[in-house]
Coordinates of C-alpha atoms in Angstrom, one line a residue:
M59 CA 8.8 26.7 20.0
I60 CA 10.1 25.4 16.7
W61 CA 13.7 25.6 18.0
L62 CA 12.7 23.5 21.0
S63 CA 10.9 21.0 18.8
W64 CA 14.1 20.7 16.7
R65 CA 16.3 20.2 19.8
Q66 CA 14.1 17.5 21.2
F67 CA 13.7 15.8 17.8
R68 CA 17.2 16.2 16.3
F69 CA 18.4 12.7 17.3
Q70 CA 15.5 10.9 15.6
A71 CA 15.8 13.2 12.6
C72 CA 19.5 12.4 12.2
V73 CA 18.8 8.7 12.5
G74 CA 16.1 9.0 9.9
A75 CA 18.3 11.1 7.6
V76 CA 21.1 8.5 7.7
A77 CA 18.6 5.7 7.0
L78 CA 17.2 7.6 4.1
A79 CA 20.7 8.3 2.7
L80 CA 21.6 4.6 2.9
G81 CA 18.2 3.6 1.4
A82 CA 18.6 6.2 -1.4
A83 CA 22.1 4.9 -2.3
Y84 CA 20.7 1.3 -2.5
L85 CA 17.7 2.3 -4.5
L86 CA 19.8 4.3 -7.0
Y87 CA 22.0 1.3 -7.5
L88 CA 19.0 -1.1 -7.8
G89 CA 17.3 1.3 -10.2
M90 CA 20.3 1.4 -12.6
E91 CA 20.6 -2.4 -12.4
I92 CA 16.9 -2.8 -13.2
R93 CA 17.2 -0.5 -16.2
D94 CA 20.3 -2.4 -17.5
A95 CA 18.4 -5.7 -17.1
H96 CA 15.4 -4.3 -18.9
D97 CA 17.5 -3.1 -21.8
A98 CA 19.1 -6.6 -21.9
A99 CA 15.7 -8.3 -22.0
L100 CA 14.6 -6.1 -24.9
A101 CA 17.8 -6.9 -26.7
R102 CA 17.1 -10.6 -26.4
C103 CA 13.9 -10.2 -28.3
G104 CA 16.0 -9.9 -31.5
G105 CA 14.1 -9.1 -34.7
S106 CA 11.1 -11.3 -33.9
G107 CA 9.4 -8.8 -31.7
D108 CA 8.3 -11.5 -29.4
C109 CA 9.5 -10.2 -26.0
G110 CA 7.1 -12.1 -23.8
Q111 CA 9.5 -14.7 -22.5
A112 CA 12.4 -12.3 -22.0
L113 CA 10.3 -9.7 -20.2
G114 CA 8.6 -12.3 -18.2
Q115 CA 12.0 -13.5 -16.9
F116 CA 13.0 -9.9 -16.2
Q117 CA 9.8 -9.4 -14.2
V118 CA 10.2 -12.6 -12.2
E119 CA 13.8 -11.7 -11.3
Y120 CA 13.0 -8.4 -9.7
R121 CA 9.4 -8.7 -8.6
A122 CA 10.1 -10.4 -5.3
P123 CA 12.9 -8.0 -4.2
L124 CA 10.6 -5.0 -5.0
I125 CA 7.8 -6.5 -3.0
F126 CA 10.1 -6.9 0.0
L127 CA 11.2 -3.3 -0.4
A128 CA 7.5 -2.2 -0.4
L129 CA 6.9 -4.2 2.7
G130 CA 10.0 -2.7 4.2
L131 CA 8.7 0.8 3.5
G132 CA 5.4 -0.2 5.2
L133 CA 7.4 -1.4 8.3
A134 CA 9.4 1.9 8.2
L135 CA 6.1 3.8 8.4
A136 CA 5.1 1.8 11.4
L137 CA 8.5 2.6 13.0
I138 CA 8.0 6.3 12.3
G139 CA 4.7 6.2 14.1
G140 CA 6.1 4.1 17.0
F141 CA 9.5 5.9 17.5
W142 CA 8.6 9.5 16.4
G143 CA 4.9 9.9 17.1
A144 CA 4.2 7.8 20.2
P145 CA 6.9 9.3 22.5
L146 CA 6.2 12.8 21.4
V147 CA 3.7 13.5 24.1
A148 CA 3.8 10.3 26.2
R149 CA 7.4 10.9 27.2
E150 CA 6.5 14.4 28.5
F151 CA 3.7 13.0 30.6
E152 CA 5.8 10.1 31.8
A153 CA 8.6 12.4 32.9
G154 CA 6.3 15.1 34.2
T155 CA 7.9 17.8 32.0
H156 CA 4.6 18.8 30.5
R157 CA 3.8 20.8 33.6
L158 CA 6.8 23.0 33.1
V159 CA 5.9 23.7 29.5
W160 CA 2.3 24.6 30.4
N161 CA 3.5 27.1 33.0
Q162 CA 5.3 29.1 30.3
S163 CA 3.8 31.5 27.8
V164 CA 3.1 28.7 25.3
S165 CA -0.5 27.4 25.5
R166 CA -1.3 23.7 25.5
P167 CA -2.9 23.7 22.0
R168 CA 0.0 25.7 20.5
W169 CA 2.6 23.4 22.2
F170 CA 0.8 20.3 20.9
A171 CA 0.1 21.6 17.4
T172 CA 3.6 22.9 16.8
R173 CA 5.3 19.7 18.0
L174 CA 2.9 17.5 16.0
A175 CA 3.2 19.5 12.8
F176 CA 7.0 19.6 13.0
V177 CA 7.4 15.8 13.4
A178 CA 4.6 15.1 10.9
L179 CA 6.3 17.3 8.3
A180 CA 9.6 15.5 8.8
G181 CA 7.9 12.1 8.5
M182 CA 6.1 13.2 5.3
I183 CA 9.4 14.5 3.7
M184 CA 11.4 11.3 4.5
A185 CA 8.7 8.8 3.6
G186 CA 7.8 10.8 0.5
A187 CA 11.4 10.8 -0.6
A188 CA 11.7 7.1 0.0
G189 CA 8.5 6.4 -1.9
M190 CA 9.6 8.4 -4.9
L191 CA 13.0 6.7 -5.0
L192 CA 11.3 3.3 -4.8
T193 CA 8.8 4.4 -7.5
W194 CA 11.7 5.4 -9.8
A195 CA 13.7 2.2 -9.2
A196 CA 10.7 0.0 -9.8
A197 CA 9.3 1.8 -12.9
P198 CA 10.5 -0.7 -15.6
V199 CA 9.2 -3.7 -13.6
D200 CA 5.9 -2.0 -12.8
E201 CA 5.5 -1.2 -16.5
V202 CA 6.1 -4.8 -17.6
A203 CA 4.0 -6.2 -14.8
G204 CA 1.0 -3.9 -15.4
D205 CA 0.0 -4.2 -11.8
R206 CA 0.3 -0.7 -10.4
F207 CA -2.9 -1.3 -8.2
G208 CA -1.3 -4.2 -6.4
T209 CA -2.3 -4.5 -2.7
I210 CA 1.3 -4.1 -1.5
T211 CA 2.9 -2.0 -4.3
F212 CA 0.3 0.7 -4.6
G213 CA 0.8 2.0 -1.0
A214 CA 4.6 2.2 -1.6
R215 CA 4.4 4.4 -4.8
H216 CA 4.1 8.1 -5.5
L217 CA 1.9 10.1 -3.0
A218 CA 0.8 7.3 -0.7
P219 CA 3.9 6.9 1.5
A220 CA 4.0 10.6 2.4
A221 CA 0.3 10.6 3.4
Y222 CA 0.7 7.4 5.4
A223 CA 3.6 8.9 7.2
V224 CA 1.6 11.9 8.4
F225 CA -1.1 9.5 9.6
A226 CA 1.5 7.4 11.4
V227 CA 2.9 10.4 13.3
V228 CA -0.5 11.7 14.3
F229 CA -1.9 8.3 15.3
G230 CA 1.2 7.6 17.4
T231 CA 1.0 11.0 19.1
V232 CA -2.7 10.6 20.0
V233 CA -2.1 7.1 21.3
G234 CA 0.7 8.5 23.5
L235 CA -1.6 11.3 24.6
L236 CA -4.2 8.8 25.8
I237 CA -1.9 6.2 27.3
R238 CA 0.8 8.5 28.7
R239 CA 3.3 5.7 28.8
T240 CA 6.0 5.5 26.2
L241 CA 6.7 1.8 25.6
P242 CA 3.0 0.7 25.6
A243 CA 2.2 3.6 23.3
M244 CA 4.9 2.6 20.9
A245 CA 3.8 -1.0 20.8
I246 CA 0.1 -0.2 20.3
T247 CA 1.0 2.4 17.6
M248 CA 3.2 0.0 15.5
A249 CA 0.6 -2.8 15.8
G250 CA -2.2 -0.4 14.8
L251 CA -0.3 1.0 11.9
I252 CA 0.5 -2.4 10.5
A253 CA -3.2 -3.4 10.7
F254 CA -4.1 0.0 9.1
Q255 CA -1.9 -0.7 6.1
F256 CA -3.7 -4.0 5.6
F257 CA -7.2 -2.5 6.2
V258 CA -7.0 0.4 3.7
P259 CA -6.1 -1.6 0.5
N260 CA -8.5 -4.4 1.3
V261 CA -11.5 -2.6 2.8
V262 CA -11.3 1.2 1.9
R263 CA -9.5 1.3 -1.5
P264 CA -12.1 -0.8 -3.3
H265 CA -14.9 1.6 -2.3
L266 CA -13.2 4.9 -3.1
M267 CA -14.7 4.7 -6.6
T268 CA -17.5 2.8 -8.2
P269 CA -16.0 0.1 -10.5
E270 CA -17.0 -0.5 -14.1
R271 CA -18.4 -3.9 -15.0
T272 CA -17.9 -6.1 -18.0
T273 CA -18.2 -9.7 -19.1
L274 CA -15.4 -11.9 -20.4
A275 CA -16.0 -15.0 -22.5
M276 CA -14.0 -18.0 -21.1
T277 CA -12.7 -19.4 -24.3
T278 CA -9.9 -22.0 -24.4
E279 CA -7.4 -19.2 -24.9
A280 CA -8.8 -17.1 -22.1
V281 CA -8.7 -20.0 -19.6
N282 CA -5.1 -20.7 -20.6
Q283 CA -4.2 -17.1 -19.8
A284 CA -5.4 -17.4 -16.2
R285 CA -3.1 -18.0 -13.3
N286 CA -5.1 -20.6 -11.4
L287 CA -8.3 -22.7 -11.5
G288 CA -10.4 -23.7 -8.5
N289 CA -9.9 -23.3 -4.8
I290 CA -9.6 -25.4 -1.7
S291 CA -13.4 -25.8 -1.4
G292 CA -13.7 -27.1 -5.0
G293 CA -15.5 -24.0 -6.3
A294 CA -15.8 -23.2 -10.0
V295 CA -13.6 -20.1 -9.9
I296 CA -10.7 -18.8 -11.9
G297 CA -8.0 -16.4 -10.8
G298 CA -5.4 -14.2 -12.3
I299 CA -7.6 -12.9 -15.2
T300 CA -6.6 -10.0 -17.3
L301 CA -8.9 -7.9 -19.6
P302 CA -7.7 -7.8 -23.2
D303 CA -9.1 -4.4 -23.8
H304 CA -7.8 -3.1 -20.4
P305 CA -4.5 -5.0 -19.7
D306 CA -3.4 -2.7 -16.8
A307 CA -6.8 -2.5 -15.2
W308 CA -7.3 -3.3 -11.5
I309 CA -9.8 -6.2 -11.3
S310 CA -11.6 -5.7 -8.0
R311 CA -14.1 -8.6 -8.2
T312 CA -14.4 -11.7 -10.4
S313 CA -17.5 -13.8 -10.4
P314 CA -17.4 -17.6 -10.4
L315 CA -17.6 -19.3 -13.8
L316 CA -21.1 -18.6 -15.2
T317 CA -23.0 -20.5 -17.8
A318 CA -24.7 -18.9 -20.8
D319 CA -27.9 -18.2 -18.7
G320 CA -25.9 -16.6 -15.9
S321 CA -26.0 -19.5 -13.5
P322 CA -22.9 -20.6 -11.7
L323 CA -21.2 -23.6 -13.2
A324 CA -21.9 -26.8 -11.3
E325 CA -19.0 -27.9 -9.2
D326 CA -19.2 -31.5 -10.5
V327 CA -19.0 -30.3 -14.1
F328 CA -16.0 -28.1 -13.2
G329 CA -14.4 -30.9 -11.3
A330 CA -14.7 -33.3 -14.3
C331 CA -13.0 -30.8 -16.6
L332 CA -10.3 -30.2 -13.9
D333 CA -9.6 -33.8 -12.9
D334 CA -10.4 -35.9 -16.0
P335 CA -10.8 -33.7 -19.2
P336 CA -11.2 -35.3 -22.6
K337 CA -7.8 -35.8 -24.3
T338 CA -7.5 -33.2 -27.0
G339 CA -3.8 -32.5 -27.1
T340 CA -4.4 -28.8 -26.4
G341 CA -1.4 -26.9 -25.3
G342 CA -1.0 -24.0 -22.9
T343 CA -1.0 -23.7 -19.1
F344 CA -4.1 -25.8 -18.5
G345 CA -4.2 -27.8 -21.8
D346 CA -7.1 -30.2 -22.0
T347 CA -8.8 -28.6 -19.0
A348 CA -8.9 -25.3 -20.8
A349 CA -10.3 -27.0 -23.9
C350 CA -13.0 -28.8 -21.8
L351 CA -14.1 -25.5 -20.1
G352 CA -13.9 -23.6 -23.4
R353 CA -16.6 -25.8 -25.0
L354 CA -19.1 -25.0 -22.2
D355 CA -19.9 -21.4 -23.4
L356 CA -18.8 -19.9 -20.0
H357 CA -18.2 -16.3 -19.1
L358 CA -17.2 -14.2 -16.1
E359 CA -18.7 -11.0 -14.7
I360 CA -15.8 -8.7 -13.7
D361 CA -15.7 -5.4 -11.8
Y362 CA -12.6 -3.4 -12.7
H363 CA -11.0 0.1 -12.6
P364 CA -9.3 1.3 -15.7
A365 CA -5.6 2.1 -15.5
A366 CA -6.4 5.8 -16.1
R367 CA -7.8 5.9 -12.6
Y368 CA -4.5 5.2 -11.0
W369 CA -3.7 8.8 -10.1
T370 CA -7.3 9.4 -9.0
F371 CA -6.9 6.6 -6.5
Q372 CA -3.5 7.9 -5.4
W373 CA -5.1 11.3 -4.6
L374 CA -8.1 9.8 -2.9
E375 CA -6.1 7.4 -0.7
A376 CA -3.7 10.2 0.2
G377 CA -6.7 12.4 1.0
F378 CA -8.3 9.7 3.1
C379 CA -5.1 9.4 5.2
L380 CA -4.8 13.1 5.6
L381 CA -8.4 13.5 6.6
L382 CA -8.1 10.8 9.3
S383 CA -4.9 12.6 10.4
A384 CA -6.8 15.9 10.7
L385 CA -9.6 14.3 12.7
L386 CA -7.2 12.6 15.0
A387 CA -5.2 15.8 15.5
A388 CA -8.5 17.7 16.3
F389 CA -9.4 15.0 18.8
G390 CA -6.0 15.3 20.4
L391 CA -6.4 19.1 20.8
W392 CA -9.9 18.6 22.2
R393 CA -8.6 16.0 24.7
L394 CA -5.7 18.3 25.7
R395 CA -8.1 21.3 26.3
R396 CA -10.2 19.2 28.6
G397 CA -7.2 19.1 31.0
T398 CA -4.6 16.5 31.6
D399 CA -2.6 16.7 34.8

């Protein structure tokens, strides 16, 4: 049975191996280039010890390419599900060859479980290797950015890609089992997996652990360290906040700007500071606006996860994907036992 699975899967496996080899060569080259650029950025600090500007430029230079690579890995996972998982059973039903297999000594559950496990293991190995290479290549940038919990980057690092690959293969196989037509199963699988990779970080991940809560005073300096102020509806909100005591923490929720008594800052007061602040000559990103807000005794309530929870989240998210995979595989076996002609 394993030999038959290999013979039927060898073309896809060879294509995947070639793609992995090409990707590995590029990531090794990119990783060495990133390390050379990181060393050069540190050298530009000189004896002053002020590396902020040099490391900021280094991060900006490589952040976008690494995000595109993470998105590419996510697309590759969808392709694994669509081209490896979806045809695994659907093609047999479409061609009618499943009847020949079931008339042999191999039972339906064994046939299904062996083929599924073989392809899922191959997907896990290839996606896991790609994820670890990308993790290694991006390590200096991730260290400077302090954003390992990023919506896009987290799922492309360490354990997560391997677990997502297993889910992709199982999901595609079950979709093919239900639809029994290869091309529609491939299309539905890829669309579903892309949606799944947006669903997990935005809906599931924030609830895997209970966040810690703290308050942060919005002094002039704190406002100037933010990335943006306000939103399109004119709300008194601030974005891109970091916690001084937890610089690499994942901030999962930030309240609107609150006054000393805990009430939201009035939008007209916020708008006045944003559009026409008193002229004080304050420097920084937001200048006079930061000074205007800093005099109002404002604060934020912030839910966050400390950086030390990173590996816990990796294991929990991987476990979530593997648990869903097991449930889907069990459903597939149950459906197969009910009889499909």
